[in-house]
PDB file of C-alpha atoms in Angstrom:
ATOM      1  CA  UNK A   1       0.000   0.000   0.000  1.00 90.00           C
ATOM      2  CA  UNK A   2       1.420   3.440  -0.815  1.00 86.00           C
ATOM      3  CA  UNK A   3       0.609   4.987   2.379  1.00 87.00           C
ATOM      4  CA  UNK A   4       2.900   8.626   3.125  1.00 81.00           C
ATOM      5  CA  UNK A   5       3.104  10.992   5.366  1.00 73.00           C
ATOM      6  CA  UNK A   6       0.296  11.465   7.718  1.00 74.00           C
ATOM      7  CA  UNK A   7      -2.777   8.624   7.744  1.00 77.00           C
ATOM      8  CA  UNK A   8      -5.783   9.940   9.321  1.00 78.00           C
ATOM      9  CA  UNK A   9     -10.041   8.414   9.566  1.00 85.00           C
ATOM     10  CA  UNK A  10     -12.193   9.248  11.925  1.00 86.00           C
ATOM     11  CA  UNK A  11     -12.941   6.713  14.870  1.00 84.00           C
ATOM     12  CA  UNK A  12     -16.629   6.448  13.023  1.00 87.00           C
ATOM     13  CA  UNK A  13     -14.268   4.701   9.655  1.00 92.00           C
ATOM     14  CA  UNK A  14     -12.891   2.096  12.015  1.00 90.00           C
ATOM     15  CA  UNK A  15     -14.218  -0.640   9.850  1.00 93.00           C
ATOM     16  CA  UNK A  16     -13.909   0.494   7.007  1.00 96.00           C
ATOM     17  CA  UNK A  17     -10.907  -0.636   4.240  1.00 97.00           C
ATOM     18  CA  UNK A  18      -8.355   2.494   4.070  1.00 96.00           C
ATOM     19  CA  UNK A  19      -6.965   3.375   0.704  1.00 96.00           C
ATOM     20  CA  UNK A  20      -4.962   6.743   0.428  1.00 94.00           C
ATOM     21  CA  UNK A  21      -5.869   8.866  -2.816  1.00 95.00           C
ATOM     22  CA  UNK A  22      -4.345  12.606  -1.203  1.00 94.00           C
ATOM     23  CA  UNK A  23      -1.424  13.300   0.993  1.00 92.00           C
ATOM     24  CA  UNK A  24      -1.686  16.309   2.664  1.00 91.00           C
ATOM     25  CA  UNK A  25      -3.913  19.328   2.412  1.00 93.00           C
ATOM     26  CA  UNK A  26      -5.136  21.684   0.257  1.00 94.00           C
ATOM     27  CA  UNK A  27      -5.276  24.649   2.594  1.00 95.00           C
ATOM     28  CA  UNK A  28      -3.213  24.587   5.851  1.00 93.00           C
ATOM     29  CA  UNK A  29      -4.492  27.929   7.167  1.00 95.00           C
ATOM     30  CA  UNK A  30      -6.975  26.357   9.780  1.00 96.00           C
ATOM     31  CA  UNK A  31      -5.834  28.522  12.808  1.00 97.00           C
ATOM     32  CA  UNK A  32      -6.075  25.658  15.469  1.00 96.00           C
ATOM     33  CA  UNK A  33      -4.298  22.893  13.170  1.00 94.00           C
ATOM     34  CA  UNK A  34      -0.736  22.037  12.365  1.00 90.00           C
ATOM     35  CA  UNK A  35      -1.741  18.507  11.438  1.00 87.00           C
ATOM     36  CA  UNK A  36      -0.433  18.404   8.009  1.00 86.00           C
ATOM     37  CA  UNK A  37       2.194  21.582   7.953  1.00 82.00           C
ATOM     38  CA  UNK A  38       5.039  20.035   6.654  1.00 82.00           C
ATOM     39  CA  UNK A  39       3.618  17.750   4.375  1.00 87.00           C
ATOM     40  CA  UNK A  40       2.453  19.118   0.611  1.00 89.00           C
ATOM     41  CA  UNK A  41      -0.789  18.264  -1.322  1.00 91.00           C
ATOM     42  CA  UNK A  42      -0.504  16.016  -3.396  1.00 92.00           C
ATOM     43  CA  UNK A  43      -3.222  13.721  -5.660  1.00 93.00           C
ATOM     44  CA  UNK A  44      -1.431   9.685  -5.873  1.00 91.00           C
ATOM     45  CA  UNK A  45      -1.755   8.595  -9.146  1.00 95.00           C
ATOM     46  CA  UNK A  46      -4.200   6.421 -10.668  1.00 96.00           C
ATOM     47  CA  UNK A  47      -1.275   3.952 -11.179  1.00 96.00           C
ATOM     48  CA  UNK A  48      -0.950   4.171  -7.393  1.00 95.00           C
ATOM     49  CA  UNK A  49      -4.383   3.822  -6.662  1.00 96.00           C
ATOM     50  CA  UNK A  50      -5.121   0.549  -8.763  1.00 97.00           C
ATOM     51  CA  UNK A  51      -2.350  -1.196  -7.174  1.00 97.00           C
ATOM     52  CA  UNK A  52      -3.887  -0.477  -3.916  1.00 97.00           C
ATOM     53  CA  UNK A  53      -6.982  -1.548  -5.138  1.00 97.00           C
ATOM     54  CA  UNK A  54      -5.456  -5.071  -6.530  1.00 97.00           C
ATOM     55  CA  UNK A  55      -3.549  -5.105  -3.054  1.00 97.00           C
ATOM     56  CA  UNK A  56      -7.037  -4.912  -0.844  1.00 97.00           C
ATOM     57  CA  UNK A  57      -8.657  -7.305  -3.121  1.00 97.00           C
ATOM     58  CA  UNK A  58      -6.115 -10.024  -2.130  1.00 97.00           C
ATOM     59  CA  UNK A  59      -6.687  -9.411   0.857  1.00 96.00           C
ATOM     60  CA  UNK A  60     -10.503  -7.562   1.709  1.00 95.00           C
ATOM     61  CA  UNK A  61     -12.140  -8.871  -1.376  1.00 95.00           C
ATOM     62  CA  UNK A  62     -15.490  -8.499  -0.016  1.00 96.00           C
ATOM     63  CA  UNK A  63     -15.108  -5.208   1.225  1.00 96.00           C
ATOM     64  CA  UNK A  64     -18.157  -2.774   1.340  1.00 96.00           C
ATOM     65  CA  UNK A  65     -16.943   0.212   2.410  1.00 97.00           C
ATOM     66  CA  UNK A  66     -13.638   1.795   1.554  1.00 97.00           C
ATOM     67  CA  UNK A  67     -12.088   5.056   3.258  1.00 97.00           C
ATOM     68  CA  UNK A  68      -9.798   7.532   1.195  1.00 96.00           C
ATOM     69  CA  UNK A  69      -7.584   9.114   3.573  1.00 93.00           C
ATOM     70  CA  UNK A  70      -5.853  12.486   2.727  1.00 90.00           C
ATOM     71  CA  UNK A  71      -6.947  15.755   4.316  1.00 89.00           C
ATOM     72  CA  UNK A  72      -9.646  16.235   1.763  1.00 94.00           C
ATOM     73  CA  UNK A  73      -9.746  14.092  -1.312  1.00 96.00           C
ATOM     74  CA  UNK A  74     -12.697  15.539  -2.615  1.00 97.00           C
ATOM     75  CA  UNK A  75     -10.724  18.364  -3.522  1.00 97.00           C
ATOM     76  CA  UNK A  76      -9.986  16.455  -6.709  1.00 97.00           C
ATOM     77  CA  UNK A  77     -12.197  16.659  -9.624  1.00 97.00           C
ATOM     78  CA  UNK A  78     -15.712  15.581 -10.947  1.00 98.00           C
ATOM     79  CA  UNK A  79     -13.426  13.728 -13.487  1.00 98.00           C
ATOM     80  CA  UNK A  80     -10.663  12.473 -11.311  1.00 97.00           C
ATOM     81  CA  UNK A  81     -13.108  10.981  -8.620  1.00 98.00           C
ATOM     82  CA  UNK A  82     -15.393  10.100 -11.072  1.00 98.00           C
ATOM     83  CA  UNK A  83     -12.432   7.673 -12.363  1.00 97.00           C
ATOM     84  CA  UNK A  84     -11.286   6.438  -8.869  1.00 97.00           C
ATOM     85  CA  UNK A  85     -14.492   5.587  -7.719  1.00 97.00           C
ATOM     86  CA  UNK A  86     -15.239   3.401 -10.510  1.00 97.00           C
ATOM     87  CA  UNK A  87     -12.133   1.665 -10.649  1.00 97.00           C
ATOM     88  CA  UNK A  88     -12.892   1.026  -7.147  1.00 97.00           C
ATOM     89  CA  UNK A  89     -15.857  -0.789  -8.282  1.00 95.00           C
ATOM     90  CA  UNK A  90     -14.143  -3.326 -10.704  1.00 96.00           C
ATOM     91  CA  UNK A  91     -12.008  -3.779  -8.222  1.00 97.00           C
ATOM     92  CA  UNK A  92     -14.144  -4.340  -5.223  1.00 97.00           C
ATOM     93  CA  UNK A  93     -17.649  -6.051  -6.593  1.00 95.00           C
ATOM     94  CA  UNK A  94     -18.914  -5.725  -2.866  1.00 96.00           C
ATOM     95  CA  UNK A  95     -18.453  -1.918  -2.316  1.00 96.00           C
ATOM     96  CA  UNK A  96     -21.096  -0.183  -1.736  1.00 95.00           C
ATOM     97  CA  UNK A  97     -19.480   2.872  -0.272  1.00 97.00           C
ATOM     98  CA  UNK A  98     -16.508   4.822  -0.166  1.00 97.00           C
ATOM     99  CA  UNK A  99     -16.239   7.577   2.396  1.00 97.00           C
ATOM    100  CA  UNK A 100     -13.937  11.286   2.256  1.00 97.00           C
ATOM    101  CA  UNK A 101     -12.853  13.547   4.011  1.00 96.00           C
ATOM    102  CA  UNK A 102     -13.989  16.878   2.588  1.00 97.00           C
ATOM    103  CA  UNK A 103     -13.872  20.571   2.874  1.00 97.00           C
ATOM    104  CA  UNK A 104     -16.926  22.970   2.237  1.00 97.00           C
ATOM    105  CA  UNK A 105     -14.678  24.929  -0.534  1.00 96.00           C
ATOM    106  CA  UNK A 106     -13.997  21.041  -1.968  1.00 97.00           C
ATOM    107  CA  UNK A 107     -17.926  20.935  -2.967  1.00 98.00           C
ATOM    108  CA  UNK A 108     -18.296  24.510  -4.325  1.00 96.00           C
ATOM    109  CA  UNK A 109     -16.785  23.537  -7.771  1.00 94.00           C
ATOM    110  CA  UNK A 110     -19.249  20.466  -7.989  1.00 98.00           C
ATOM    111  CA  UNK A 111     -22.817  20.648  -9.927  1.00 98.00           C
ATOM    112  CA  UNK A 112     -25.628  18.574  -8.228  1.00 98.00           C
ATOM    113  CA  UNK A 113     -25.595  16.766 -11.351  1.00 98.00           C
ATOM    114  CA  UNK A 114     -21.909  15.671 -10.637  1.00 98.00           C
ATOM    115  CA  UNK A 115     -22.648  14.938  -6.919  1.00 98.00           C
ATOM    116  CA  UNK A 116     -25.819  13.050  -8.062  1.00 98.00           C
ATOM    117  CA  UNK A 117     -23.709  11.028 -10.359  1.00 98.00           C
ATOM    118  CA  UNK A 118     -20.965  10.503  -7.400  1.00 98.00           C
ATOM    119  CA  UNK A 119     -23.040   9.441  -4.957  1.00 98.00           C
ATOM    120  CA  UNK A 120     -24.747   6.738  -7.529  1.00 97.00           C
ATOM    121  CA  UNK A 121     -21.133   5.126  -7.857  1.00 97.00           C
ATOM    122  CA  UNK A 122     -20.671   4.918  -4.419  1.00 97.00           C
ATOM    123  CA  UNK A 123     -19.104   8.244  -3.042  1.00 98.00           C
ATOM    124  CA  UNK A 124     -21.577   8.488  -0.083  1.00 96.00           C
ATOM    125  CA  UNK A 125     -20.345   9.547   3.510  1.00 95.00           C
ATOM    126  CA  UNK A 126     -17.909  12.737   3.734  1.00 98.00           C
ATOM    127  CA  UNK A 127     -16.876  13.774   6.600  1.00 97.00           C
ATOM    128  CA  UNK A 128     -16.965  17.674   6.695  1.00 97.00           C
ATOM    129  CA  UNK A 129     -14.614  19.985   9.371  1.00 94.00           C
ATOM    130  CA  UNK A 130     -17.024  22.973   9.932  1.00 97.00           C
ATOM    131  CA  UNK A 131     -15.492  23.459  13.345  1.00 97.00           C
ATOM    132  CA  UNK A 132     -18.483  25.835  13.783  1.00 98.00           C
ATOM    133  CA  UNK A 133     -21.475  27.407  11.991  1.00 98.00           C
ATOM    134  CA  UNK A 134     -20.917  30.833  13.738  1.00 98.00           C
ATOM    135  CA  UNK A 135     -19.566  33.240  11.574  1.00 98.00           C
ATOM    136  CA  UNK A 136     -16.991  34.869  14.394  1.00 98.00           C
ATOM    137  CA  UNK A 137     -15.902  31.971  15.005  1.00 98.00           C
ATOM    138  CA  UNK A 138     -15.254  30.889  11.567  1.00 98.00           C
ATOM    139  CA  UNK A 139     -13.387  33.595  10.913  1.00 98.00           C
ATOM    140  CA  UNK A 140     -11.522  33.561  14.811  1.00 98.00           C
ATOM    141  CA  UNK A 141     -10.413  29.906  13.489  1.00 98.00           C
ATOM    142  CA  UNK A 142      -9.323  30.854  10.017  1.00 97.00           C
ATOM    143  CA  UNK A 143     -11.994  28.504   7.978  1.00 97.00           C
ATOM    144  CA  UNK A 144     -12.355  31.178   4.986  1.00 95.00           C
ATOM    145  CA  UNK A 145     -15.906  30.499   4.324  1.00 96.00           C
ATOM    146  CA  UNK A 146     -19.053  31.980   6.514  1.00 98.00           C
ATOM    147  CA  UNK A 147     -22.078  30.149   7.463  1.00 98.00           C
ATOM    148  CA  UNK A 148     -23.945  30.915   4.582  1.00 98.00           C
ATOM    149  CA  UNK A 149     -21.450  28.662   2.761  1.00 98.00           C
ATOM    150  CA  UNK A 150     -21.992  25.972   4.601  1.00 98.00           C
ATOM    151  CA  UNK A 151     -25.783  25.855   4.132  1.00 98.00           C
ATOM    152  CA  UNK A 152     -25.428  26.502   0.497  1.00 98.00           C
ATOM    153  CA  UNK A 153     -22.929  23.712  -0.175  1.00 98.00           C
ATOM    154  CA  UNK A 154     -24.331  20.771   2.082  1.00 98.00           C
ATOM    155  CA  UNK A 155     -27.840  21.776   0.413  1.00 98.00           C
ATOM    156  CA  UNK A 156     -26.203  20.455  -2.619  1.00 98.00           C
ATOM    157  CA  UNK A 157     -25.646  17.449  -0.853  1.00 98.00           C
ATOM    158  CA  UNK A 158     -28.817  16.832   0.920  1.00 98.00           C
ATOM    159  CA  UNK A 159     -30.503  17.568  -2.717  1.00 98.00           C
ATOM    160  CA  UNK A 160     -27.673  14.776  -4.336  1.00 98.00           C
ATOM    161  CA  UNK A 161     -28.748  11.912  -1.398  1.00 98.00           C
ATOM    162  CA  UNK A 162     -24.621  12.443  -0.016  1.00 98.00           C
ATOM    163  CA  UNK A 163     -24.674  10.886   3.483  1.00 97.00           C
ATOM    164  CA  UNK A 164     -22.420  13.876   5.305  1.00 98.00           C
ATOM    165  CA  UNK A 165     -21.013  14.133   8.780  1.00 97.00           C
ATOM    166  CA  UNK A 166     -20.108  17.266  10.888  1.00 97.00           C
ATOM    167  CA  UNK A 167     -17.417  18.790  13.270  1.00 97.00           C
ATOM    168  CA  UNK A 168     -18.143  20.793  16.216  1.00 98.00           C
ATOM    169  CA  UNK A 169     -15.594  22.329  18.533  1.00 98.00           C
ATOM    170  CA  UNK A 170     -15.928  23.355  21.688  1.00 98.00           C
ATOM    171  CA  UNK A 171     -13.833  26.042  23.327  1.00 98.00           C
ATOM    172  CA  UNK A 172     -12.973  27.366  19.601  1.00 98.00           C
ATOM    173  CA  UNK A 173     -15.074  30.831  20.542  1.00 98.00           C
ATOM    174  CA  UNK A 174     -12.347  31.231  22.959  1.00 98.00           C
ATOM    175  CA  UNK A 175     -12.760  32.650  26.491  1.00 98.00           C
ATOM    176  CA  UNK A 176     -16.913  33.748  26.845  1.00 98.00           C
ATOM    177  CA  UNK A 177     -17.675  32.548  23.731  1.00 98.00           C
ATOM    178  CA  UNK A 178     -18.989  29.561  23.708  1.00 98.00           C
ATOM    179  CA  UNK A 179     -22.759  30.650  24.546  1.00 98.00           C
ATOM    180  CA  UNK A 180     -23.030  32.434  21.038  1.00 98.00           C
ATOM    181  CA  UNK A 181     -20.863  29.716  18.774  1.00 98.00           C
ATOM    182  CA  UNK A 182     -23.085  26.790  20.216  1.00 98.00           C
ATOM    183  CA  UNK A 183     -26.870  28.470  19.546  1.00 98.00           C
ATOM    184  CA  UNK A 184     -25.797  30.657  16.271  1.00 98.00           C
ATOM    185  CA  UNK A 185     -24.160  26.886  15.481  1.00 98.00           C
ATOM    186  CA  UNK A 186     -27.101  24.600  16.265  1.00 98.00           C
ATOM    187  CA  UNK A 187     -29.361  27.102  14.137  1.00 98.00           C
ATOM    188  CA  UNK A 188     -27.403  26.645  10.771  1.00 98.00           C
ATOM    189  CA  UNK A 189     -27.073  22.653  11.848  1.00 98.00           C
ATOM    190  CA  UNK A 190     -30.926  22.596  12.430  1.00 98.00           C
ATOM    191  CA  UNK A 191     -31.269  23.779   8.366  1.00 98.00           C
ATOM    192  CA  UNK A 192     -29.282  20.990   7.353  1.00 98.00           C
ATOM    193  CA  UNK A 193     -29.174  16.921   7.741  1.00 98.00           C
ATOM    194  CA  UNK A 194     -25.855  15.503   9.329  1.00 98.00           C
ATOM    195  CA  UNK A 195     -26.422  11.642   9.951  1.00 96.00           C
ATOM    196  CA  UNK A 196     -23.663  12.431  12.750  1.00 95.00           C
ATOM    197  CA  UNK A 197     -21.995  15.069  14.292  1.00 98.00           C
ATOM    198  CA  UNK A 198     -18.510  14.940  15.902  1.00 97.00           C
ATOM    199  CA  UNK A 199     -17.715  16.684  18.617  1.00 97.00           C
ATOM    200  CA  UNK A 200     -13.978  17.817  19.614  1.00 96.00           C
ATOM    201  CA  UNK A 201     -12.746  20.214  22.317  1.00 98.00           C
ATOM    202  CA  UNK A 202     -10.068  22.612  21.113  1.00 97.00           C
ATOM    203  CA  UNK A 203      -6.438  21.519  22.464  1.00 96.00           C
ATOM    204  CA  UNK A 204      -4.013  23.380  21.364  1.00 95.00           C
ATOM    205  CA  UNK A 205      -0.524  22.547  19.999  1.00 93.00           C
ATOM    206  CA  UNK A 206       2.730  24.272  19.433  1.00 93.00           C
ATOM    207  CA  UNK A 207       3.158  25.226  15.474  1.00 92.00           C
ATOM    208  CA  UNK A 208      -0.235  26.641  15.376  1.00 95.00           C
ATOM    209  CA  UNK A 209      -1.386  29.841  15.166  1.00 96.00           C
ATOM    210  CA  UNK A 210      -4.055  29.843  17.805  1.00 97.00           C
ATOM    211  CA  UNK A 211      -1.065  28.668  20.035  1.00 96.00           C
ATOM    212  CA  UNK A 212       0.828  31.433  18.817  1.00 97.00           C
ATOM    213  CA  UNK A 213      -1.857  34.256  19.682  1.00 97.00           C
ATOM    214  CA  UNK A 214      -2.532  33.092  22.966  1.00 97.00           C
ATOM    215  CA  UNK A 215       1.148  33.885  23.988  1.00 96.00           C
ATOM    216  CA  UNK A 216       0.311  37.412  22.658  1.00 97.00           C
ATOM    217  CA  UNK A 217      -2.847  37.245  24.764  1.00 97.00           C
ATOM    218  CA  UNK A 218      -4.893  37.798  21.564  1.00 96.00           C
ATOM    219  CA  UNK A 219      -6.821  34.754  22.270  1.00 97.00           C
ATOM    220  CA  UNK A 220      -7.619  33.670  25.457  1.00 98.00           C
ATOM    221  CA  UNK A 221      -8.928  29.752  25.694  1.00 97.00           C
ATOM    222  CA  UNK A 222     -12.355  29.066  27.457  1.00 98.00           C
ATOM    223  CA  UNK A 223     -12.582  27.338  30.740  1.00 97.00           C
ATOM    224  CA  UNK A 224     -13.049  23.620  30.880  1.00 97.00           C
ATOM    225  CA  UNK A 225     -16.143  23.469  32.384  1.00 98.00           C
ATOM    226  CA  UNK A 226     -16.961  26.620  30.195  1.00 98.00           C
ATOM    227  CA  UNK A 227     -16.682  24.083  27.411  1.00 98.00           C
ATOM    228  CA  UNK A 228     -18.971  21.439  29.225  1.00 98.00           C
ATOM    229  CA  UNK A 229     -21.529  24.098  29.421  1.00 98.00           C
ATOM    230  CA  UNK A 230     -21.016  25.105  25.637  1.00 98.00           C
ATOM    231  CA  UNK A 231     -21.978  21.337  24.962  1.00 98.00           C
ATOM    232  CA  UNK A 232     -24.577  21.643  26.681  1.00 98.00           C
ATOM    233  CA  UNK A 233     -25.915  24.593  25.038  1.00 98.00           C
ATOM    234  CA  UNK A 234     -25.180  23.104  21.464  1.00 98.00           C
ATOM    235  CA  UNK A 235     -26.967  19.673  22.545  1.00 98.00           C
ATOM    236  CA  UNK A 236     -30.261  21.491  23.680  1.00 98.00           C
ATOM    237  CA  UNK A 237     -30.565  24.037  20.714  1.00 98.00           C
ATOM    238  CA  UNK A 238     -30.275  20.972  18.221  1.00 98.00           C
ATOM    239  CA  UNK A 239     -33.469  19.860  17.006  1.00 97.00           C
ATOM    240  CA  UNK A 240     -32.466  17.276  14.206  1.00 97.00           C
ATOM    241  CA  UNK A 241     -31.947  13.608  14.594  1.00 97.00           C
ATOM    242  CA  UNK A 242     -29.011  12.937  14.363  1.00 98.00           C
ATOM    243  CA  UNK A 243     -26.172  10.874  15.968  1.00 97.00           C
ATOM    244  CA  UNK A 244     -23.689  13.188  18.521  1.00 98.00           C
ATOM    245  CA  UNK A 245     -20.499  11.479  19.310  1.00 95.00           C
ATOM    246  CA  UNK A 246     -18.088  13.762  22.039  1.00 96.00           C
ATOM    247  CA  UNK A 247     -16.038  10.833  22.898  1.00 93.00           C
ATOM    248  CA  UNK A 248     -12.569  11.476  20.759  1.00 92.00           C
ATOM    249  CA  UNK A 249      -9.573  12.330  23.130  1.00 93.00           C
ATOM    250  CA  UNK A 250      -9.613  15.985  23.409  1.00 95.00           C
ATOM    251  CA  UNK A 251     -13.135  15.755  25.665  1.00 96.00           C
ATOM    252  CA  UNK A 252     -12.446  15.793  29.161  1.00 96.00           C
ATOM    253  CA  UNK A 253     -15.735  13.325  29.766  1.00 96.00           C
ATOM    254  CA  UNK A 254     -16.838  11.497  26.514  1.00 96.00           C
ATOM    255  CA  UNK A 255     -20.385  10.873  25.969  1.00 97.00           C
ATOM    256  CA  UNK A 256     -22.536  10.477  22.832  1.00 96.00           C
ATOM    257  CA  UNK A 257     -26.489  10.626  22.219  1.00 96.00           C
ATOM    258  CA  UNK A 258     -28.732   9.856  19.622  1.00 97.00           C
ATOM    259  CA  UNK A 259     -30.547  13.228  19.445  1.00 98.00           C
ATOM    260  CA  UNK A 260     -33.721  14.094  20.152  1.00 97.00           C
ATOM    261  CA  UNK A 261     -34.229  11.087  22.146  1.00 97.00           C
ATOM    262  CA  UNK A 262     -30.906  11.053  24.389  1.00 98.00           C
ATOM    263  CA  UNK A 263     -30.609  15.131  25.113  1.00 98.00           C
ATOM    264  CA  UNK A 264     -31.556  15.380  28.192  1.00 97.00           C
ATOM    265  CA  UNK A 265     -29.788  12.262  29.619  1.00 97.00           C
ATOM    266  CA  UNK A 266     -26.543  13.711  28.551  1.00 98.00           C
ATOM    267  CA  UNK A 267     -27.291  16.941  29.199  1.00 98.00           C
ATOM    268  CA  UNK A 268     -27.536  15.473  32.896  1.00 98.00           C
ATOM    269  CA  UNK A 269     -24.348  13.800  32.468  1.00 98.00           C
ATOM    270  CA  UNK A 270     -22.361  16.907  31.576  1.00 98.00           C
ATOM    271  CA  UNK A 271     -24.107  19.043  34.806  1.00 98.00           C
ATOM    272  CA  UNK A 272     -22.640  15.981  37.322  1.00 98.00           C
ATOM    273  CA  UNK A 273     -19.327  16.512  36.291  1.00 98.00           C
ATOM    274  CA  UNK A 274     -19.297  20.213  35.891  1.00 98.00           C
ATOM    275  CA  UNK A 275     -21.126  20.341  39.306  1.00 98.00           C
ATOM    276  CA  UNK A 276     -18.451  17.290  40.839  1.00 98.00           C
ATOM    277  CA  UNK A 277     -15.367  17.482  39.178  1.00 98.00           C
ATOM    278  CA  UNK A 278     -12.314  20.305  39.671  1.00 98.00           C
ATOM    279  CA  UNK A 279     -11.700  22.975  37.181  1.00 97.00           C
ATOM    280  CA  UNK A 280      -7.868  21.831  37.531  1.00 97.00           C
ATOM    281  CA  UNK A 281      -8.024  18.432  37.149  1.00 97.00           C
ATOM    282  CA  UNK A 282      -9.727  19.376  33.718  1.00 97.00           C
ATOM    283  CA  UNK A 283      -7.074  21.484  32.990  1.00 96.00           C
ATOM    284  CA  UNK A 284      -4.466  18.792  34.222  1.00 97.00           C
ATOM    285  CA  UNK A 285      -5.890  16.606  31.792  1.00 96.00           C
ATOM    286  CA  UNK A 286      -5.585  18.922  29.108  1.00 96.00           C
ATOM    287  CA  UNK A 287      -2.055  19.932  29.201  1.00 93.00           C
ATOM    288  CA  UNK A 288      -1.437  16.196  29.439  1.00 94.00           C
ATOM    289  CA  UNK A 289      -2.394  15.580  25.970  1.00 92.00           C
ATOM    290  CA  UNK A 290       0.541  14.847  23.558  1.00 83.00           C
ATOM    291  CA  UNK A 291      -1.745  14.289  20.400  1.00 80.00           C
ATOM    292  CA  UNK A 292      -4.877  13.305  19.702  1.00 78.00           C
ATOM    293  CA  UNK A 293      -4.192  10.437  17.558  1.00 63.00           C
ATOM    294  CA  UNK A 294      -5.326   7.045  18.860  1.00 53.00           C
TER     295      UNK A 294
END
């Protein structure tokens, strides 16, 4: 398998086959993330690719889902995905989906004809980093797009029949601002239909810019249990149904819900621990994480 540089799928992909078809990303100016710095975009070639494939059909031949890892793979084009993601097919006879991760400016240049056609060969789950669906906060976090973006693109998708997954991220308002990102978020998330969303807390890392400005003291961080309260803002003011995972490393307490139905059980949850636990063993915990790789 040609796997370089960094190989990344969300915990939700754990079953799924791994292929890469991207190294790197395509943007790099998230404010929070220094994930794939060093390492340059680039597409693998189809050569590349279709050994891969001949590789995981010695091996998975039955596989029905396959993840292409990459920061955002479906930066590539109608044509170029369109090409991958039938070869995957020969390939794999059992596939019925392949999953990417994706940016909101990687579905701008796509027609809902194209994502229509995508999503009929297979492409159906990406997993999309809105971080937030507050303007501020976009723009605090360095996203380049505003809310309205996101509505307008993942309309696309909800009109194509893509399966999509959100990103929320707590304590990314910074200090006080977690009331505002959570409702303003929830609002544009109630407009839209994300089978899940996943929720991280922002930890940050040296080599990123966030980490940078809070030396400065431009940006102060939130309080941990000012981030436990944020979740529990963002939980009550979604009315979808939807699946809510908050259980990757960078949360102090993981819990997840199936949402409407498990709200105000975790909601509970969160109030015991702000109510029972220290503000400084939060904080301990914090500063004790490394990465937030498995």
């Amino acid at each position: 398998m040609h796997f370089t540089g960094r190989t990344w799928r969300p915990h939700y992909e754990a079953n799924s086959v791994i292929i890469q078809a991207t190294s790197g990303c395509t943007y790099k100016k998230c404010r929070f993330c220094n994930l794939y710095k060093e390492e340059p975009f680039c597409m693998h070639s189809i050569e590349e690719f279709e050994e891969d494939l001949e590789e995981i059909k010695r091996y998975e031949p039955y596989a029905r889902r396959i993840f292409w890892t990459g920061a955002n793979p479906f930066a590539m084009s109608y044509d170029n995905l369109k090409l991958r993601a039938l070869l995957a097919r020969d390939y794999l006879i059992k596939c019925q989906t392949m999953a990417v991760f994706a940016s909101i400016r990687d579905i701008r240049d796509k027609e809902v004809w194209q994502l229509k056609k995508l999503r009929a060969m297979g492409i159906n789950g990406l997993s999309i980093g809105t971080e937030s669906g507050d303007d501020e906060t976009l723009a605090l976090a360095g996203k380049g797009y505003r809310a309205k973006e996101i509505l307008e693109q993942c309309r696309k998708l909800d009109e194509a029949g893509i399966e999509y997954y959100f990103v929320y991220m707590t304590g990314l308002a910074g200090k006080d601002g977690g009331y505002g990102n959570a409702v303003r978020s929830a609002k544009l998330f109630n407009q839209l239909n994300p089978r899940f969303i996943s929720v991280d807390s922002l930890t940050l890392f040296q080599g990123t810019e966030l980490w940078d400005m809070e030396r400065k003291g431009i940006f102060a961080q939130a309080g941990e249990k000012e981030r436990l309260r944020e979740l529990q803002v963002f939980i009550r003011n979604l009315r979808i149904r939807t699946h809510l995972f908050a259980d990757s490393k960078s949360n102090f307490y993981p819990v997840s819900a199936y949402l409407p139905r498990d709200r105000e059980k975790v909601v509970s949850q969160l109030q015991y621990i702000i109510e029972t636990v220290d503000e400084r063993e939060m904080e301990a915990y914090r500063r004790g994480l490394k990465t937030l790789g498995v």
